[in-house]
């Protein structure tokens, strides 16, 4: 069976060495030695000033919205994983959707200003499949209207834009360290920011508001990464070059052998060093997608309709038409992409796709 993605498993002996440290320290959680070491190594690897590791990738979104959303309207994208919208609603803010660019698939920055109202407090945009938003224009709009900017960068580990980590942009960026991501801690995530003030607010927010054992800075939740999760992160991080090279090779195969007269690939924004996080293709219509998907499934190959459905159609938000996002969501599928996918398997996948495109 070939799945859309697969977790990278580092050598078990390497993980056991990290576990031995935990057993020696007798410390499982509450920001132990391994969590602190992981945060420092991530700062160095990503060249960012502030990193806060968390127990999953949704908690950082919720913390960012709690700090910056202020219960207002949040301009956001309808083309993302459901967590982007659900976090807004969960934090008692109101999602206001802006349609997406048909090629980059990120929020269409030319449509943002028209969606701003006196109730708007922030922009929450997604770097879709690790493809950066137009961060310069979004920053200019935010500055003009005194808005905060949050980036859902769940797919963006190792992506750089104009020589800097995409986590460097916006007021707060968030990332997922879920098992299926390029870099992972089994389950986990992180929050990135550029100021000490946001770092402190985020830190207190993810640890019940603790400012020492008996003092509380303010309200908080439990978003702490465990030592067991950090151990996995410390074991995976040294293999990032291996992971990226393997994924780049898969992407190169698809780029060379798919029939691009009948399918379209994601357009990567200029000045981007992409991380090969996903391989989405767009078919001419949903019927073609379903036909190809069925043929692949019959061969035990399981791509994923990602992202589907368009988030503006969720039943717990006010529905507004987003024609580009709705159209893209009906026609897009992510093909298998992970470390260890063989050329023989890739040949099989591509042959089935090219044969079944109408």
Coordinates of C-alpha atoms in Angstrom, one line a residue:
X1 CA 0.0 0.0 0.0
X2 CA 1.3 3.4 -1.0
X3 CA -0.1 6.3 1.2
X4 CA 0.0 10.0 0.5
X5 CA 2.7 10.4 3.2
X6 CA 4.6 8.4 5.7
X7 CA 6.4 9.3 8.9
X8 CA 10.1 9.3 8.9
X9 CA 11.5 6.9 11.4
X10 CA 15.1 7.6 12.5
X11 CA 17.4 4.8 13.6
X12 CA 15.8 3.3 16.7
X13 CA 19.3 3.3 18.4
X14 CA 19.5 7.1 18.1
X15 CA 16.1 7.5 19.7
X16 CA 17.0 5.1 22.5
X17 CA 20.0 7.2 23.3
X18 CA 17.7 10.2 23.8
X19 CA 15.4 8.1 25.9
X20 CA 18.3 7.1 28.1
X21 CA 18.8 10.7 28.9
X22 CA 15.1 11.0 30.0
X23 CA 15.5 7.9 32.3
X24 CA 18.7 9.3 33.7
X25 CA 17.1 12.7 34.4
X26 CA 13.8 11.1 35.7
X27 CA 12.0 14.1 34.0
X28 CA 9.1 13.5 31.5
X29 CA 7.5 16.9 31.0
X30 CA 7.4 20.6 32.3
X31 CA 10.1 21.9 30.0
X32 CA 12.9 19.5 30.7
X33 CA 16.4 19.3 29.4
X34 CA 15.5 17.8 26.0
X35 CA 12.8 20.4 25.2
X36 CA 15.1 23.3 26.0
X37 CA 17.8 21.7 23.9
X38 CA 15.4 21.2 21.0
X39 CA 14.3 24.8 21.0
X40 CA 17.9 26.0 20.9
X41 CA 18.8 23.6 18.0
X42 CA 15.7 24.8 16.1
X43 CA 16.7 28.4 16.6
X44 CA 20.1 27.6 15.1
X45 CA 18.8 25.4 12.3
X46 CA 16.1 27.9 11.2
X47 CA 18.0 31.1 12.1
X48 CA 15.0 32.5 14.0
X49 CA 15.1 34.4 17.4
X50 CA 12.3 32.9 19.4
X51 CA 10.9 29.3 19.3
X52 CA 8.3 27.8 21.7
X53 CA 7.7 24.1 21.2
X54 CA 4.2 22.9 21.9
X55 CA 2.3 19.6 22.2
X56 CA 0.6 19.9 18.8
X57 CA 0.4 22.3 15.9
X58 CA -3.1 23.7 16.6
X59 CA -2.3 25.0 20.1
X60 CA 0.1 27.7 18.7
X61 CA -2.7 28.9 16.4
X62 CA -5.1 29.2 19.4
X63 CA -2.5 31.0 21.5
X64 CA -1.7 33.4 18.7
X65 CA -5.4 34.2 18.3
X66 CA -5.9 34.6 22.0
X67 CA -3.0 37.1 22.1
X68 CA -3.7 39.0 18.9
X69 CA -7.3 38.3 17.9
X70 CA -9.1 40.1 20.7
X71 CA -12.4 38.5 19.8
X72 CA -12.5 40.4 16.5
X73 CA -12.9 39.5 12.8
X74 CA -9.9 37.6 11.4
X75 CA -9.3 37.8 7.7
X76 CA -8.3 34.3 6.6
X77 CA -8.1 31.9 3.7
X78 CA -10.7 29.3 2.8
X79 CA -8.0 27.0 1.4
X80 CA -6.2 25.4 4.3
X81 CA -6.6 22.6 6.7
X82 CA -9.7 22.9 8.9
X83 CA -7.6 23.8 12.0
X84 CA -7.0 27.2 10.6
X85 CA -10.7 28.1 10.6
X86 CA -11.7 26.0 13.7
X87 CA -9.0 27.7 15.8
X88 CA -10.5 31.1 14.9
X89 CA -14.0 30.0 15.9
X90 CA -12.7 28.2 19.0
X91 CA -11.1 31.4 20.2
X92 CA -14.4 33.3 19.8
X93 CA -13.2 35.2 16.8
X94 CA -15.0 35.5 13.5
X95 CA -13.5 34.2 10.3
X96 CA -13.8 36.5 7.3
X97 CA -12.8 34.7 4.1
X98 CA -10.8 36.1 1.3
X99 CA -10.4 34.0 -1.9
X100 CA -7.1 32.6 -3.1
X101 CA -4.7 33.1 -5.9
X102 CA -5.5 30.5 -8.6
X103 CA -1.8 29.5 -9.1
X104 CA 0.0 30.0 -5.8
X105 CA -3.2 28.9 -3.9
X106 CA -2.3 31.3 -1.0
X107 CA -4.6 34.1 0.1
X108 CA -5.2 36.6 -2.7
X109 CA -3.5 39.7 -1.2
X110 CA -5.2 42.0 -3.7
X111 CA -8.6 41.2 -2.1
X112 CA -7.7 41.7 1.5
X113 CA -8.3 45.4 1.9
X114 CA -11.9 45.1 0.7
X115 CA -12.6 42.6 3.5
X116 CA -11.3 44.9 6.3
X117 CA -13.9 46.4 8.7
X118 CA -13.7 48.3 12.0
X119 CA -14.0 44.9 13.7
X120 CA -11.0 43.4 11.9
X121 CA -8.1 42.7 14.3
X122 CA -5.8 40.3 12.5
X123 CA -4.9 38.5 9.3
X124 CA -4.4 34.7 9.5
X125 CA -3.0 33.4 6.3
X126 CA -1.6 30.0 5.3
X127 CA 1.7 29.3 3.5
X128 CA -0.1 26.6 1.5
X129 CA 1.9 23.4 1.0
X130 CA 4.9 25.4 2.2
X131 CA 4.4 28.0 -0.6
X132 CA 4.8 31.5 1.0
X133 CA 2.1 34.1 0.9
X134 CA 2.9 37.5 -0.6
X135 CA 4.3 38.6 2.8
X136 CA 5.4 42.1 1.7
X137 CA 2.0 43.1 0.6
X138 CA 0.3 41.6 3.6
X139 CA 2.7 43.4 5.9
X140 CA 2.0 46.7 4.2
X141 CA -1.8 46.2 4.5
X142 CA -1.4 45.3 8.2
X143 CA 0.7 48.3 8.9
X144 CA -1.7 50.6 7.1
X145 CA -4.7 49.4 9.1
X146 CA -2.9 48.6 12.3
X147 CA -3.6 44.8 12.1
X148 CA -1.7 41.9 13.4
X149 CA -0.4 39.1 11.1
X150 CA -0.4 35.4 12.0
X151 CA 0.9 32.8 9.6
X152 CA -0.3 29.2 9.6
X153 CA 3.0 27.8 8.5
X154 CA 2.2 24.2 9.3
X155 CA 3.8 22.9 6.1
X156 CA 6.7 25.3 6.0
X157 CA 9.6 23.8 8.0
X158 CA 12.8 24.5 6.1
X159 CA 11.1 26.8 3.5
X160 CA 12.9 30.1 3.1
X161 CA 11.8 33.2 1.3
X162 CA 14.4 35.8 0.2
X163 CA 17.0 33.9 2.2
X164 CA 15.1 33.9 5.5
X165 CA 12.9 31.2 7.1
X166 CA 9.2 31.9 6.4
X167 CA 8.8 31.7 10.2
X168 CA 10.5 35.1 10.3
X169 CA 7.5 36.9 8.8
X170 CA 4.4 38.2 10.5
X171 CA 3.9 38.9 14.2
X172 CA 3.5 35.2 15.0
X173 CA 4.0 32.1 12.8
X174 CA 3.0 28.5 13.8
X175 CA 4.2 25.1 12.6
X176 CA 3.1 21.5 13.0
X177 CA 5.5 18.8 14.1
X178 CA 2.9 16.1 13.4
X179 CA 4.3 12.6 12.5
X180 CA 3.6 13.1 8.8
X181 CA 5.5 16.4 8.5
X182 CA 9.0 16.9 7.2
X183 CA 10.4 17.5 10.7
X184 CA 8.4 15.9 13.4
X185 CA 8.2 15.1 17.1
X186 CA 5.6 12.3 16.7
X187 CA 2.9 14.9 17.6
X188 CA 3.8 18.5 18.3
X189 CA 4.3 22.0 17.0
X190 CA 5.9 25.3 17.6
X191 CA 5.2 29.0 17.8
X192 CA 7.7 31.5 16.3
X193 CA 7.8 35.3 16.9
X194 CA 10.2 38.2 16.5
X195 CA 9.7 40.1 19.7
X196 CA 10.5 39.3 23.4
X197 CA 7.0 40.5 24.3
X198 CA 5.2 38.0 22.2
X199 CA 7.6 35.3 23.3
X200 CA 6.8 35.9 26.9
X201 CA 3.0 36.1 26.3
X202 CA 3.2 32.8 24.3
X203 CA 5.3 31.2 27.0
X204 CA 2.9 32.0 29.8
X205 CA -0.1 31.1 27.6
X206 CA 1.2 27.6 26.9
X207 CA 1.9 26.8 30.6
X208 CA -1.3 27.8 32.5
X209 CA 0.0 31.4 33.0
X210 CA 2.7 30.2 35.4
X211 CA 5.3 32.9 36.3
X212 CA 7.1 30.6 38.8
X213 CA 5.4 27.9 40.9
X214 CA 3.0 30.1 42.9
X215 CA 2.6 33.2 40.7
X216 CA 0.4 33.6 37.6
X217 CA 1.0 36.1 34.8
X218 CA -2.5 35.5 33.3
X219 CA -4.8 32.9 31.9
X220 CA -3.2 30.0 30.1
X221 CA -3.6 26.4 28.9
X222 CA -1.5 23.3 28.8
X223 CA 0.4 23.3 25.5
X224 CA 3.8 21.9 26.7
X225 CA 5.8 19.5 24.7
X226 CA 6.9 16.4 26.6
X227 CA 10.5 15.1 26.9
X228 CA 9.4 12.0 24.9
X229 CA 8.3 14.2 22.0
X230 CA 11.5 16.3 22.2
X231 CA 13.6 13.1 22.1
X232 CA 12.0 12.3 18.7
X233 CA 12.6 15.8 17.5
X234 CA 16.3 15.7 18.5
X235 CA 16.6 12.4 16.7
X236 CA 14.9 13.5 13.5
X237 CA 16.6 16.9 13.2
X238 CA 20.1 15.6 12.1
X239 CA 18.4 13.8 9.2
X240 CA 16.8 16.9 7.6
X241 CA 19.2 17.0 4.7
X242 CA 18.5 13.4 4.0
X243 CA 14.7 13.9 4.2
X244 CA 14.8 17.0 1.9
X245 CA 17.0 15.4 -0.7
X246 CA 14.8 12.3 -0.9
X247 CA 11.6 14.4 -1.3
X248 CA 13.3 16.6 -3.9
X249 CA 14.0 13.5 -5.9
X250 CA 10.3 12.4 -5.8
X251 CA 9.2 15.9 -6.8
X252 CA 11.7 15.9 -9.7
X253 CA 10.3 12.6 -10.9
X254 CA 6.7 13.9 -10.9
X255 CA 7.8 17.1 -12.6
X256 CA 9.5 15.1 -15.4
X257 CA 7.0 12.3 -16.0
X258 CA 3.4 13.6 -15.3
X259 CA 1.4 14.7 -18.3
X260 CA 1.2 18.5 -17.8
X261 CA -0.9 18.9 -20.8
X262 CA -3.7 17.6 -18.7
X263 CA -2.8 18.4 -15.1
X264 CA -1.3 21.4 -13.4
X265 CA 1.2 21.6 -10.6
X266 CA 1.5 24.2 -7.8
X267 CA 3.3 27.4 -8.8
X268 CA 6.0 28.2 -6.3
X269 CA 6.5 31.9 -5.5
X270 CA 9.7 33.5 -6.8
X271 CA 12.6 33.8 -4.3
X272 CA 11.5 30.7 -2.5
X273 CA 13.6 27.8 -1.4
X274 CA 10.8 25.3 -1.2
X275 CA 10.8 22.3 1.1
X276 CA 9.0 19.7 -1.1
X277 CA 6.4 19.2 1.6
X278 CA 3.5 18.1 -0.6
X279 CA 2.9 17.4 -4.3
X280 CA -0.6 18.7 -5.3
X281 CA -1.9 18.4 -8.8
X282 CA -5.0 20.0 -10.3
X283 CA -7.2 18.2 -12.8
X284 CA -9.5 19.9 -15.2
X285 CA -12.6 19.0 -13.2
X286 CA -13.8 16.9 -10.3
X287 CA -14.9 14.0 -12.5
X288 CA -11.4 13.6 -13.8
X289 CA -10.0 13.7 -10.3
X290 CA -12.4 11.1 -9.0
X291 CA -11.7 8.8 -12.0
X292 CA -7.9 9.0 -11.4
X293 CA -8.4 8.6 -7.6
X294 CA -10.5 5.4 -8.1
X295 CA -7.8 3.9 -10.4
X296 CA -5.1 4.7 -7.9
X297 CA -7.1 3.3 -5.0
X298 CA -7.7 0.1 -7.0
X299 CA -3.9 -0.3 -7.1
X300 CA -3.6 0.3 -3.4
X301 CA -2.3 3.8 -3.9
X302 CA -4.0 6.5 -1.8
X303 CA -3.5 10.1 -2.6
X304 CA -5.5 12.7 -0.6
X305 CA -8.0 15.3 -1.5
X306 CA -6.2 18.1 0.3
X307 CA -7.6 20.6 1.0
X308 CA -11.2 19.6 0.7
X309 CA -13.8 20.9 1.1
X310 CA -13.2 24.7 0.8
X311 CA -13.5 26.0 4.4
X312 CA -16.1 28.6 3.6
X313 CA -18.6 25.8 3.2
X314 CA -18.1 24.5 6.8
X315 CA -21.4 24.1 8.6
X316 CA -20.4 26.1 11.7
X317 CA -19.5 29.4 10.0
X318 CA -21.4 31.9 7.9
X319 CA -21.1 30.7 4.3
X320 CA -19.8 33.1 1.7
X321 CA -19.0 32.3 -1.9
X322 CA -15.3 31.8 -2.6
X323 CA -15.3 30.7 -6.3
X324 CA -11.6 30.2 -6.8
X325 CA -11.1 28.2 -3.6
X326 CA -14.2 26.1 -4.2
X327 CA -13.2 25.3 -7.7
X328 CA -9.6 24.4 -6.7
X329 CA -10.8 22.3 -3.8
X330 CA -12.9 20.2 -6.2
X331 CA -10.0 19.5 -8.5
X332 CA -6.9 19.1 -6.4
X333 CA -5.3 16.1 -4.9
X334 CA -1.9 15.5 -3.2
X335 CA 0.1 12.6 -4.6
X336 CA 2.3 10.3 -2.5
X337 CA 5.4 12.0 -1.3
X338 CA 7.7 10.8 1.4
X339 CA 11.2 9.6 2.1
X340 CA 11.7 6.0 0.9
X341 CA 9.3 6.2 -2.1
X342 CA 11.0 4.1 -4.8
X343 CA 11.3 4.9 -8.5
X344 CA 9.4 1.7 -9.3
X345 CA 6.6 2.9 -7.2
X346 CA 6.7 6.4 -8.8
X347 CA 6.6 4.8 -12.2
X348 CA 3.5 2.9 -11.2
X349 CA 1.8 6.0 -9.8
X350 CA 2.5 8.2 -12.8
X351 CA 1.5 5.5 -15.3
X352 CA -1.9 5.1 -13.7
X353 CA -2.4 8.9 -13.6
X354 CA -1.4 9.5 -17.2
X355 CA -3.5 6.6 -18.4
X356 CA -6.7 7.7 -16.6
X357 CA -6.7 11.4 -17.2
X358 CA -9.7 12.1 -19.5

